[in-house]
Amino acid sequence: MNSDHSTNTAQNGNAFWTKPLVVFLAALFCCFLWGSASPSIKIGYELFQVGSDDTPARILFAGIRFTIAGLMVILYESIRQHHLIVPGKSSWKYVFALASTQTVIQYIFFYWALALISGVHGSIINAAGTFFSILLSVAVFRFERLTAGKVVGSIAGFLGVLVIVTQGADLSAGVNVKGEIFMILAALSTALAGCLIKLFSAHENPVTLSGWQFFIGGIVMTILGLALGGRLHPTGPSAIILLVYMGFISAGAYTVWGILLKYNDVSRITILGFMNPVFGVLLSALFLHEAGDAFRWTTLIALVLVSFGIIVSQKGSPKAAKKA
């Protein structure tokens, strides 16, 4: 009786997470969280009084955020599995590899970039990670076959990024170019980490890997930021609330997105990722008062190209097997 009940519960859970409306709303929720990252970071700089040239404070800010995110993921998965999740002895090398690429390297560049460029530009350029992922998956890791959709989508996406980079470049001062290059490097690190997660997931639970790499990467960045003299000066309770929310951005979005990937074909979910830059642009326009930048014709062209590129590159992908 108990076995039948457990089987029925699992089947009902599977059915729930494959319903089109549930899939769309859950993906929308994840993309909203990810899209809110850029404006949240820039608002956080103000609430914690982090100057554009204060690199140690930026590293410390990021470190505390990801330490919180790691604790959230570890706590959630530990409650779900009824025991503390800890990577196996042979899996710690995977945790450190991911902590280096997905958290430390990626977000040092990401936070550095957002100190120099607008949230609108950052949101669109960061979407280049999708197209870097395709290139790495096909050419380096051999996870996928090259298709016409991937070629067309990647070309469109990189053209969109190029539009943003060239329209925002201040060639005399070089500030915008520097910031946008940092964001491209952050996107490249994101893509590499995504491929490594796929590779390492054959040996360890991906949620365990994610939680511990967030936590360890966050601790490393926190120690580094403090050692370099970084200090945060919260202006009130809203600063602490924002920091906790930023931890939830990574923990919550990753968890829900992972559930969607578990019960659905990968291509069905990743195609919805086109909403990431859309939300990033809209939320930056709303909360950072960057409407003039967001609705400039070059920005809209870049957003359309990037979103089109994500849709086309994923639409032609062969269906992947669902994770057990």
mmCIF file with all atom_site columns, C-alpha atoms in Angstrom, residues 137-282:
data_model
loop_
_atom_site.group_PDB
_atom_site.id
_atom_site.type_symbol
_atom_site.label_atom_id
_atom_site.label_alt_id
_atom_site.label_comp_id
_atom_site.label_asym_id
_atom_site.label_entity_id
_atom_site.label_seq_id
_atom_site.pdbx_PDB_ins_code
_atom_site.Cartn_x
_atom_site.Cartn_y
_atom_site.Cartn_z
_atom_site.occupancy
_atom_site.B_iso_or_equiv
_atom_site.pdbx_formal_charge
_atom_site.auth_seq_id
_atom_site.auth_comp_id
_atom_site.auth_asym_id
_atom_site.auth_atom_id
_atom_site.pdbx_PDB_model_num
ATOM 1   C CA . SER A 1 137 ? 28.828 22.041 -26.017 1.00 0.00 ? 137 SER A CA 1
ATOM 2   C CA . VAL A 1 138 ? 29.388 21.389 -29.714 1.00 0.00 ? 138 VAL A CA 1
ATOM 3   C CA . ALA A 1 139 ? 33.085 22.120 -30.243 1.00 0.00 ? 139 ALA A CA 1
ATOM 4   C CA . VAL A 1 140 ? 34.727 21.337 -26.890 1.00 0.00 ? 140 VAL A CA 1
ATOM 5   C CA . PHE A 1 141 ? 32.623 18.962 -24.809 1.00 0.00 ? 141 PHE A CA 1
ATOM 6   C CA . ARG A 1 142 ? 30.822 17.232 -27.720 1.00 0.00 ? 142 ARG A CA 1
ATOM 7   C CA . PHE A 1 143 ? 27.522 17.143 -25.813 1.00 0.00 ? 143 PHE A CA 1
ATOM 8   C CA . GLU A 1 144 ? 25.469 18.160 -28.859 1.00 0.00 ? 144 GLU A CA 1
ATOM 9   C CA . ARG A 1 145 ? 25.496 18.105 -32.638 1.00 0.00 ? 145 ARG A CA 1
ATOM 10  C CA . LEU A 1 146 ? 25.734 21.308 -34.624 1.00 0.00 ? 146 LEU A CA 1
ATOM 11  C CA . THR A 1 147 ? 22.425 22.166 -36.297 1.00 0.00 ? 147 THR A CA 1
ATOM 12  C CA . ALA A 1 148 ? 21.274 24.930 -38.615 1.00 0.00 ? 148 ALA A CA 1
ATOM 13  C CA . GLY A 1 149 ? 19.169 26.360 -35.796 1.00 0.00 ? 149 GLY A CA 1
ATOM 14  C CA . LYS A 1 150 ? 22.195 26.606 -33.508 1.00 0.00 ? 150 LYS A CA 1
ATOM 15  C CA . VAL A 1 151 ? 24.236 28.340 -36.222 1.00 0.00 ? 151 VAL A CA 1
ATOM 16  C CA . VAL A 1 152 ? 21.524 30.858 -37.115 1.00 0.00 ? 152 VAL A CA 1
ATOM 17  C CA . GLY A 1 153 ? 20.595 31.462 -33.481 1.00 0.00 ? 153 GLY A CA 1
ATOM 18  C CA . SER A 1 154 ? 24.182 31.997 -32.370 1.00 0.00 ? 154 SER A CA 1
ATOM 19  C CA . ILE A 1 155 ? 24.906 34.412 -35.211 1.00 0.00 ? 155 ILE A CA 1
ATOM 20  C CA . ALA A 1 156 ? 21.762 36.407 -34.387 1.00 0.00 ? 156 ALA A CA 1
ATOM 21  C CA . GLY A 1 157 ? 22.596 36.412 -30.679 1.00 0.00 ? 157 GLY A CA 1
ATOM 22  C CA . PHE A 1 158 ? 26.184 37.547 -31.088 1.00 0.00 ? 158 PHE A CA 1
ATOM 23  C CA . LEU A 1 159 ? 25.031 40.260 -33.530 1.00 0.00 ? 159 LEU A CA 1
ATOM 24  C CA . GLY A 1 160 ? 22.681 41.496 -30.812 1.00 0.00 ? 160 GLY A CA 1
ATOM 25  C CA . VAL A 1 161 ? 25.533 41.642 -28.315 1.00 0.00 ? 161 VAL A CA 1
ATOM 26  C CA . LEU A 1 162 ? 27.689 43.432 -30.898 1.00 0.00 ? 162 LEU A CA 1
ATOM 27  C CA . VAL A 1 163 ? 24.980 46.064 -31.384 1.00 0.00 ? 163 VAL A CA 1
ATOM 28  C CA . ILE A 1 164 ? 24.937 46.786 -27.643 1.00 0.00 ? 164 ILE A CA 1
ATOM 29  C CA . VAL A 1 165 ? 28.729 46.858 -27.323 1.00 0.00 ? 165 VAL A CA 1
ATOM 30  C CA . THR A 1 166 ? 29.252 49.210 -30.254 1.00 0.00 ? 166 THR A CA 1
ATOM 31  C CA . GLN A 1 167 ? 26.409 51.583 -29.370 1.00 0.00 ? 167 GLN A CA 1
ATOM 32  C CA . GLY A 1 168 ? 27.597 51.856 -25.764 1.00 0.00 ? 168 GLY A CA 1
ATOM 33  C CA . ALA A 1 169 ? 31.306 52.192 -26.451 1.00 0.00 ? 169 ALA A CA 1
ATOM 34  C CA . ASP A 1 170 ? 32.976 55.381 -25.321 1.00 0.00 ? 170 ASP A CA 1
ATOM 35  C CA . LEU A 1 171 ? 36.133 55.020 -27.355 1.00 0.00 ? 171 LEU A CA 1
ATOM 36  C CA . SER A 1 172 ? 37.768 58.105 -25.899 1.00 0.00 ? 172 SER A CA 1
ATOM 37  C CA . ALA A 1 173 ? 37.436 57.051 -22.247 1.00 0.00 ? 173 ALA A CA 1
ATOM 38  C CA . GLY A 1 174 ? 37.172 53.302 -22.759 1.00 0.00 ? 174 GLY A CA 1
ATOM 39  C CA . VAL A 1 175 ? 35.003 52.858 -19.637 1.00 0.00 ? 175 VAL A CA 1
ATOM 40  C CA . ASN A 1 176 ? 31.983 51.288 -21.324 1.00 0.00 ? 176 ASN A CA 1
ATOM 41  C CA . VAL A 1 177 ? 34.110 49.048 -23.506 1.00 0.00 ? 177 VAL A CA 1
ATOM 42  C CA . LYS A 1 178 ? 35.929 47.766 -20.435 1.00 0.00 ? 178 LYS A CA 1
ATOM 43  C CA . GLY A 1 179 ? 32.686 47.065 -18.578 1.00 0.00 ? 179 GLY A CA 1
ATOM 44  C CA . GLU A 1 180 ? 31.092 45.304 -21.510 1.00 0.00 ? 180 GLU A CA 1
ATOM 45  C CA . ILE A 1 181 ? 34.173 43.140 -22.061 1.00 0.00 ? 181 ILE A CA 1
ATOM 46  C CA . PHE A 1 182 ? 33.986 42.133 -18.393 1.00 0.00 ? 182 PHE A CA 1
ATOM 47  C CA . MET A 1 183 ? 30.327 41.137 -18.885 1.00 0.00 ? 183 MET A CA 1
ATOM 48  C CA . ILE A 1 184 ? 31.263 39.041 -21.939 1.00 0.00 ? 184 ILE A CA 1
ATOM 49  C CA . LEU A 1 185 ? 33.923 37.283 -19.864 1.00 0.00 ? 185 LEU A CA 1
ATOM 50  C CA . ALA A 1 186 ? 31.309 36.658 -17.150 1.00 0.00 ? 186 ALA A CA 1
ATOM 51  C CA . ALA A 1 187 ? 29.004 35.145 -19.783 1.00 0.00 ? 187 ALA A CA 1
ATOM 52  C CA . LEU A 1 188 ? 31.811 32.921 -21.049 1.00 0.00 ? 188 LEU A CA 1
ATOM 53  C CA . SER A 1 189 ? 32.495 31.721 -17.501 1.00 0.00 ? 189 SER A CA 1
ATOM 54  C CA . THR A 1 190 ? 28.764 31.005 -17.085 1.00 0.00 ? 190 THR A CA 1
ATOM 55  C CA . ALA A 1 191 ? 28.770 28.874 -20.218 1.00 0.00 ? 191 ALA A CA 1
ATOM 56  C CA . LEU A 1 192 ? 31.851 26.918 -19.119 1.00 0.00 ? 192 LEU A CA 1
ATOM 57  C CA . ALA A 1 193 ? 30.312 26.277 -15.685 1.00 0.00 ? 193 ALA A CA 1
ATOM 58  C CA . GLY A 1 194 ? 27.086 25.048 -17.295 1.00 0.00 ? 194 GLY A CA 1
ATOM 59  C CA . CYS A 1 195 ? 28.989 22.498 -19.353 1.00 0.00 ? 195 CYS A CA 1
ATOM 60  C CA . LEU A 1 196 ? 30.974 21.404 -16.313 1.00 0.00 ? 196 LEU A CA 1
ATOM 61  C CA . ILE A 1 197 ? 27.753 20.887 -14.329 1.00 0.00 ? 197 ILE A CA 1
ATOM 62  C CA . LYS A 1 198 ? 26.435 18.641 -17.093 1.00 0.00 ? 198 LYS A CA 1
ATOM 63  C CA . LEU A 1 199 ? 29.711 16.724 -17.061 1.00 0.00 ? 199 LEU A CA 1
ATOM 64  C CA . PHE A 1 200 ? 29.971 16.441 -13.271 1.00 0.00 ? 200 PHE A CA 1
ATOM 65  C CA . SER A 1 201 ? 26.294 15.566 -12.767 1.00 0.00 ? 201 SER A CA 1
ATOM 66  C CA . ALA A 1 202 ? 27.098 12.042 -13.931 1.00 0.00 ? 202 ALA A CA 1
ATOM 67  C CA . HIS A 1 203 ? 29.085 11.623 -10.703 1.00 0.00 ? 203 HIS A CA 1
ATOM 68  C CA . GLU A 1 204 ? 27.199 13.750 -8.156  1.00 0.00 ? 204 GLU A CA 1
ATOM 69  C CA . ASN A 1 205 ? 23.737 15.175 -7.468  1.00 0.00 ? 205 ASN A CA 1
ATOM 70  C CA . PRO A 1 206 ? 23.690 18.543 -9.337  1.00 0.00 ? 206 PRO A CA 1
ATOM 71  C CA . VAL A 1 207 ? 21.774 20.246 -6.499  1.00 0.00 ? 207 VAL A CA 1
ATOM 72  C CA . THR A 1 208 ? 24.432 19.145 -4.011  1.00 0.00 ? 208 THR A CA 1
ATOM 73  C CA . LEU A 1 209 ? 27.132 20.427 -6.349  1.00 0.00 ? 209 LEU A CA 1
ATOM 74  C CA . SER A 1 210 ? 25.349 23.744 -6.821  1.00 0.00 ? 210 SER A CA 1
ATOM 75  C CA . GLY A 1 211 ? 24.669 24.350 -3.142  1.00 0.00 ? 211 GLY A CA 1
ATOM 76  C CA . TRP A 1 212 ? 28.217 23.617 -2.026  1.00 0.00 ? 212 TRP A CA 1
ATOM 77  C CA . GLN A 1 213 ? 29.885 25.454 -4.901  1.00 0.00 ? 213 GLN A CA 1
ATOM 78  C CA . PHE A 1 214 ? 27.775 28.554 -4.109  1.00 0.00 ? 214 PHE A CA 1
ATOM 79  C CA . PHE A 1 215 ? 28.712 28.256 -0.431  1.00 0.00 ? 215 PHE A CA 1
ATOM 80  C CA . ILE A 1 216 ? 32.442 27.652 -0.944  1.00 0.00 ? 216 ILE A CA 1
ATOM 81  C CA . GLY A 1 217 ? 32.714 30.212 -3.730  1.00 0.00 ? 217 GLY A CA 1
ATOM 82  C CA . GLY A 1 218 ? 30.903 32.711 -1.521  1.00 0.00 ? 218 GLY A CA 1
ATOM 83  C CA . ILE A 1 219 ? 33.206 32.040 1.428   1.00 0.00 ? 219 ILE A CA 1
ATOM 84  C CA . VAL A 1 220 ? 36.297 32.448 -0.783  1.00 0.00 ? 220 VAL A CA 1
ATOM 85  C CA . MET A 1 221 ? 35.032 35.767 -2.156  1.00 0.00 ? 221 MET A CA 1
ATOM 86  C CA . THR A 1 222 ? 34.044 36.994 1.307   1.00 0.00 ? 222 THR A CA 1
ATOM 87  C CA . ILE A 1 223 ? 37.513 36.238 2.719   1.00 0.00 ? 223 ILE A CA 1
ATOM 88  C CA . LEU A 1 224 ? 39.200 37.773 -0.335  1.00 0.00 ? 224 LEU A CA 1
ATOM 89  C CA . GLY A 1 225 ? 37.076 40.913 -0.125  1.00 0.00 ? 225 GLY A CA 1
ATOM 90  C CA . LEU A 1 226 ? 37.808 41.365 3.575   1.00 0.00 ? 226 LEU A CA 1
ATOM 91  C CA . ALA A 1 227 ? 41.524 40.662 3.104   1.00 0.00 ? 227 ALA A CA 1
ATOM 92  C CA . LEU A 1 228 ? 41.712 43.359 0.417   1.00 0.00 ? 228 LEU A CA 1
ATOM 93  C CA . GLY A 1 229 ? 40.079 45.860 2.765   1.00 0.00 ? 229 GLY A CA 1
ATOM 94  C CA . GLY A 1 230 ? 36.526 45.653 1.486   1.00 0.00 ? 230 GLY A CA 1
ATOM 95  C CA . ARG A 1 231 ? 33.796 46.908 3.806   1.00 0.00 ? 231 ARG A CA 1
ATOM 96  C CA . LEU A 1 232 ? 30.033 47.232 3.418   1.00 0.00 ? 232 LEU A CA 1
ATOM 97  C CA . HIS A 1 233 ? 28.050 50.055 4.979   1.00 0.00 ? 233 HIS A CA 1
ATOM 98  C CA . PRO A 1 234 ? 24.332 49.180 4.921   1.00 0.00 ? 234 PRO A CA 1
ATOM 99  C CA . THR A 1 235 ? 22.121 52.257 4.925   1.00 0.00 ? 235 THR A CA 1
ATOM 100 C CA . GLY A 1 236 ? 19.185 50.516 6.627   1.00 0.00 ? 236 GLY A CA 1
ATOM 101 C CA . PRO A 1 237 ? 17.074 47.330 6.898   1.00 0.00 ? 237 PRO A CA 1
ATOM 102 C CA . SER A 1 238 ? 16.247 47.499 3.176   1.00 0.00 ? 238 SER A CA 1
ATOM 103 C CA . ALA A 1 239 ? 19.915 46.763 2.396   1.00 0.00 ? 239 ALA A CA 1
ATOM 104 C CA . ILE A 1 240 ? 19.822 43.506 4.375   1.00 0.00 ? 240 ILE A CA 1
ATOM 105 C CA . ILE A 1 241 ? 16.487 42.505 2.835   1.00 0.00 ? 241 ILE A CA 1
ATOM 106 C CA . LEU A 1 242 ? 17.916 43.092 -0.636  1.00 0.00 ? 242 LEU A CA 1
ATOM 107 C CA . LEU A 1 243 ? 20.988 40.977 0.146   1.00 0.00 ? 243 LEU A CA 1
ATOM 108 C CA . VAL A 1 244 ? 18.830 38.067 1.306   1.00 0.00 ? 244 VAL A CA 1
ATOM 109 C CA . TYR A 1 245 ? 16.666 38.432 -1.816  1.00 0.00 ? 245 TYR A CA 1
ATOM 110 C CA . MET A 1 246 ? 19.779 38.334 -3.976  1.00 0.00 ? 246 MET A CA 1
ATOM 111 C CA . GLY A 1 247 ? 20.760 35.057 -2.320  1.00 0.00 ? 247 GLY A CA 1
ATOM 112 C CA . PHE A 1 248 ? 17.289 33.751 -3.131  1.00 0.00 ? 248 PHE A CA 1
ATOM 113 C CA . ILE A 1 249 ? 17.686 34.778 -6.788  1.00 0.00 ? 249 ILE A CA 1
ATOM 114 C CA . SER A 1 250 ? 20.369 32.136 -7.251  1.00 0.00 ? 250 SER A CA 1
ATOM 115 C CA . ALA A 1 251 ? 18.971 29.528 -4.844  1.00 0.00 ? 251 ALA A CA 1
ATOM 116 C CA . GLY A 1 252 ? 15.315 29.811 -5.877  1.00 0.00 ? 252 GLY A CA 1
ATOM 117 C CA . ALA A 1 253 ? 15.795 30.133 -9.613  1.00 0.00 ? 253 ALA A CA 1
ATOM 118 C CA . TYR A 1 254 ? 18.284 27.264 -9.766  1.00 0.00 ? 254 TYR A CA 1
ATOM 119 C CA . THR A 1 255 ? 16.020 24.933 -7.743  1.00 0.00 ? 255 THR A CA 1
ATOM 120 C CA . VAL A 1 256 ? 12.858 25.567 -9.758  1.00 0.00 ? 256 VAL A CA 1
ATOM 121 C CA . TRP A 1 257 ? 14.716 25.484 -13.096 1.00 0.00 ? 257 TRP A CA 1
ATOM 122 C CA . GLY A 1 258 ? 16.314 22.200 -12.073 1.00 0.00 ? 258 GLY A CA 1
ATOM 123 C CA . ILE A 1 259 ? 12.892 20.702 -11.299 1.00 0.00 ? 259 ILE A CA 1
ATOM 124 C CA . LEU A 1 260 ? 11.628 21.779 -14.727 1.00 0.00 ? 260 LEU A CA 1
ATOM 125 C CA . LEU A 1 261 ? 14.648 20.203 -16.434 1.00 0.00 ? 261 LEU A CA 1
ATOM 126 C CA . LYS A 1 262 ? 14.128 17.002 -14.447 1.00 0.00 ? 262 LYS A CA 1
ATOM 127 C CA . TYR A 1 263 ? 10.588 16.405 -15.685 1.00 0.00 ? 263 TYR A CA 1
ATOM 128 C CA . ASN A 1 264 ? 10.705 17.967 -19.169 1.00 0.00 ? 264 ASN A CA 1
ATOM 129 C CA . ASP A 1 265 ? 12.813 17.818 -22.321 1.00 0.00 ? 265 ASP A CA 1
ATOM 130 C CA . VAL A 1 266 ? 15.753 20.190 -22.018 1.00 0.00 ? 266 VAL A CA 1
ATOM 131 C CA . SER A 1 267 ? 14.899 22.029 -25.249 1.00 0.00 ? 267 SER A CA 1
ATOM 132 C CA . ARG A 1 268 ? 11.340 22.661 -24.010 1.00 0.00 ? 268 ARG A CA 1
ATOM 133 C CA . ILE A 1 269 ? 12.679 24.531 -20.984 1.00 0.00 ? 269 ILE A CA 1
ATOM 134 C CA . THR A 1 270 ? 15.773 26.280 -22.279 1.00 0.00 ? 270 THR A CA 1
ATOM 135 C CA . ILE A 1 271 ? 13.833 27.877 -25.141 1.00 0.00 ? 271 ILE A CA 1
ATOM 136 C CA . LEU A 1 272 ? 11.980 29.886 -22.488 1.00 0.00 ? 272 LEU A CA 1
ATOM 137 C CA . GLY A 1 273 ? 15.298 31.427 -21.434 1.00 0.00 ? 273 GLY A CA 1
ATOM 138 C CA . PHE A 1 274 ? 14.707 34.208 -23.975 1.00 0.00 ? 274 PHE A CA 1
ATOM 139 C CA . MET A 1 275 ? 12.734 35.919 -21.198 1.00 0.00 ? 275 MET A CA 1
ATOM 140 C CA . ASN A 1 276 ? 15.916 36.473 -19.131 1.00 0.00 ? 276 ASN A CA 1
ATOM 141 C CA . PRO A 1 277 ? 17.212 39.496 -21.069 1.00 0.00 ? 277 PRO A CA 1
ATOM 142 C CA . VAL A 1 278 ? 13.651 40.762 -21.559 1.00 0.00 ? 278 VAL A CA 1
ATOM 143 C CA . PHE A 1 279 ? 13.052 40.875 -17.812 1.00 0.00 ? 279 PHE A CA 1
ATOM 144 C CA . GLY A 1 280 ? 16.526 42.298 -17.249 1.00 0.00 ? 280 GLY A CA 1
ATOM 145 C CA . VAL A 1 281 ? 15.841 45.213 -19.598 1.00 0.00 ? 281 VAL A CA 1
ATOM 146 C CA . LEU A 1 282 ? 12.330 45.894 -18.271 1.00 0.00 ? 282 LEU A CA 1
#
